[in-house]
Amino acid sequence: MAFPNLDDRLNEAVSSHLCDGIATYLPTGGGAVPGVPYQRDREYQVYREGSELPENIDTVVLRVSSIPRHRIGDLLDIEGSRYELLRVVEDDGAWRRIEIA
């Protein structure tokens, strides 16, 4: 039995049922993109170069299909607060984890 577009269907189910909320993407010099599901992790741990101890950073996980391209400095509006997109921490082609401030 085959399921067409199974990956897309599973990603849609995960983002619609397990997201923390809906954000608005505000690209620099462009129009707002409402309705972007996100998952937020305020204590994601990374190791900075030259450091032996992990550092907690604030991140959001977004579907790549929701925001296929973004630039450092673009904003994400989450419940009326705006966060700057700083750097990509992980990207597996379907989901992208971005550090925010």
Tab-separated table of C-alpha atoms in Angstrom:
chain	number	residue	atom	x	y	z
A	1	MET	CA	0.000	0.000	0.000
A	2	ALA	CA	1.454	3.370	-1.021
A	3	PHE	CA	0.679	6.745	0.471
A	4	PRO	CA	1.319	9.645	-1.917
A	5	ASN	CA	3.095	12.609	-0.311
A	6	LEU	CA	3.357	10.815	3.027
A	7	ASP	CA	6.180	13.053	4.294
A	8	ASP	CA	4.223	16.205	3.480
A	9	ARG	CA	1.082	14.831	5.105
A	10	LEU	CA	2.939	13.829	8.283
A	11	ASN	CA	4.716	17.199	8.509
A	12	GLU	CA	1.383	18.991	8.100
A	13	ALA	CA	-0.173	16.888	10.872
A	14	VAL	CA	2.745	17.533	13.226
A	15	SER	CA	2.789	21.282	12.593
A	16	SER	CA	-0.972	21.689	12.959
A	17	HIS	CA	-1.435	19.512	16.055
A	18	LEU	CA	1.809	19.896	17.990
A	19	CYS	CA	2.744	23.516	17.349
A	20	ASP	CA	3.029	26.033	20.164
A	21	GLY	CA	1.104	28.627	18.195
A	22	ILE	CA	0.820	30.618	15.007
A	23	ALA	CA	3.305	33.394	14.204
A	24	THR	CA	3.598	36.070	11.538
A	25	TYR	CA	6.824	36.174	9.525
A	26	LEU	CA	8.023	39.707	8.773
A	27	PRO	CA	10.725	39.668	6.096
A	28	THR	CA	12.957	42.708	5.739
A	29	GLY	CA	11.557	44.829	2.928
A	30	GLY	CA	8.676	42.463	2.189
A	31	GLY	CA	5.076	41.784	3.079
A	32	ALA	CA	4.010	39.949	6.216
A	33	VAL	CA	3.372	36.196	6.016
A	34	PRO	CA	0.659	35.283	8.572
A	35	GLY	CA	-0.264	31.791	9.743
A	36	VAL	CA	3.193	30.285	10.304
A	37	PRO	CA	3.057	27.403	12.834
A	38	TYR	CA	6.047	27.251	15.176
A	39	GLN	CA	7.486	25.304	18.064
A	40	ARG	CA	9.569	27.251	20.575
A	41	ASP	CA	12.402	25.982	22.752
A	42	ARG	CA	13.844	28.545	25.159
A	43	GLU	CA	16.508	26.180	26.490
A	44	TYR	CA	17.993	24.536	23.402
A	45	GLN	CA	21.617	23.659	24.143
A	46	VAL	CA	24.498	24.369	21.786
A	47	TYR	CA	28.247	24.224	22.150
A	48	ARG	CA	29.996	27.379	20.965
A	49	GLU	CA	33.366	26.968	19.332
A	50	GLY	CA	36.103	26.826	21.964
A	51	SER	CA	33.661	26.244	24.821
A	52	GLU	CA	33.490	23.074	26.895
A	53	LEU	CA	30.100	23.851	28.425
A	54	PRO	CA	26.762	24.038	26.599
A	55	GLU	CA	24.913	27.318	26.288
A	56	ASN	CA	21.115	27.658	26.332
A	57	ILE	CA	19.667	29.630	23.441
A	58	ASP	CA	16.120	30.609	22.452
A	59	THR	CA	14.999	28.897	19.221
A	60	VAL	CA	11.963	28.308	17.053
A	61	VAL	CA	11.334	25.355	14.761
A	62	LEU	CA	9.559	26.203	11.503
A	63	ARG	CA	8.513	24.132	8.508
A	64	VAL	CA	10.759	24.914	5.578
A	65	SER	CA	7.676	24.934	3.335
A	66	SER	CA	6.188	27.765	5.472
A	67	ILE	CA	9.269	29.955	5.042
A	68	PRO	CA	11.439	28.513	2.260
A	69	ARG	CA	13.886	31.430	2.357
A	70	HIS	CA	14.706	33.817	5.132
A	71	ARG	CA	17.435	36.292	5.929
A	72	ILE	CA	19.248	37.026	9.124
A	73	GLY	CA	17.519	40.043	10.646
A	74	ASP	CA	14.011	39.134	9.492
A	75	LEU	CA	11.424	39.155	12.290
A	76	LEU	CA	8.937	36.672	13.675
A	77	ASP	CA	5.909	38.077	15.513
A	78	ILE	CA	4.828	35.683	18.265
A	79	GLU	CA	1.782	36.806	20.243
A	80	GLY	CA	2.596	40.491	19.760
A	81	SER	CA	6.327	40.202	20.562
A	82	ARG	CA	8.839	40.470	17.744
A	83	TYR	CA	11.943	38.288	17.605
A	84	GLU	CA	14.882	38.688	15.260
A	85	LEU	CA	16.019	35.611	13.326
A	86	LEU	CA	19.725	35.213	14.079
A	87	ARG	CA	21.118	31.969	12.644
A	88	VAL	CA	20.096	28.514	11.498
A	89	VAL	CA	20.984	25.919	14.133
A	90	GLU	CA	19.570	22.836	12.334
A	91	ASP	CA	17.989	22.207	8.952
A	92	ASP	CA	16.942	18.759	7.729
A	93	GLY	CA	15.127	19.987	4.629
A	94	ALA	CA	11.658	19.723	6.182
A	95	TRP	CA	12.155	21.547	9.492
A	96	ARG	CA	14.479	24.427	10.346
A	97	ARG	CA	15.574	25.430	13.860
A	98	ILE	CA	16.517	29.123	14.060
A	99	GLU	CA	18.049	31.013	16.982
A	100	ILE	CA	16.005	34.098	17.884
A	101	ALA	CA	16.553	37.139	20.091
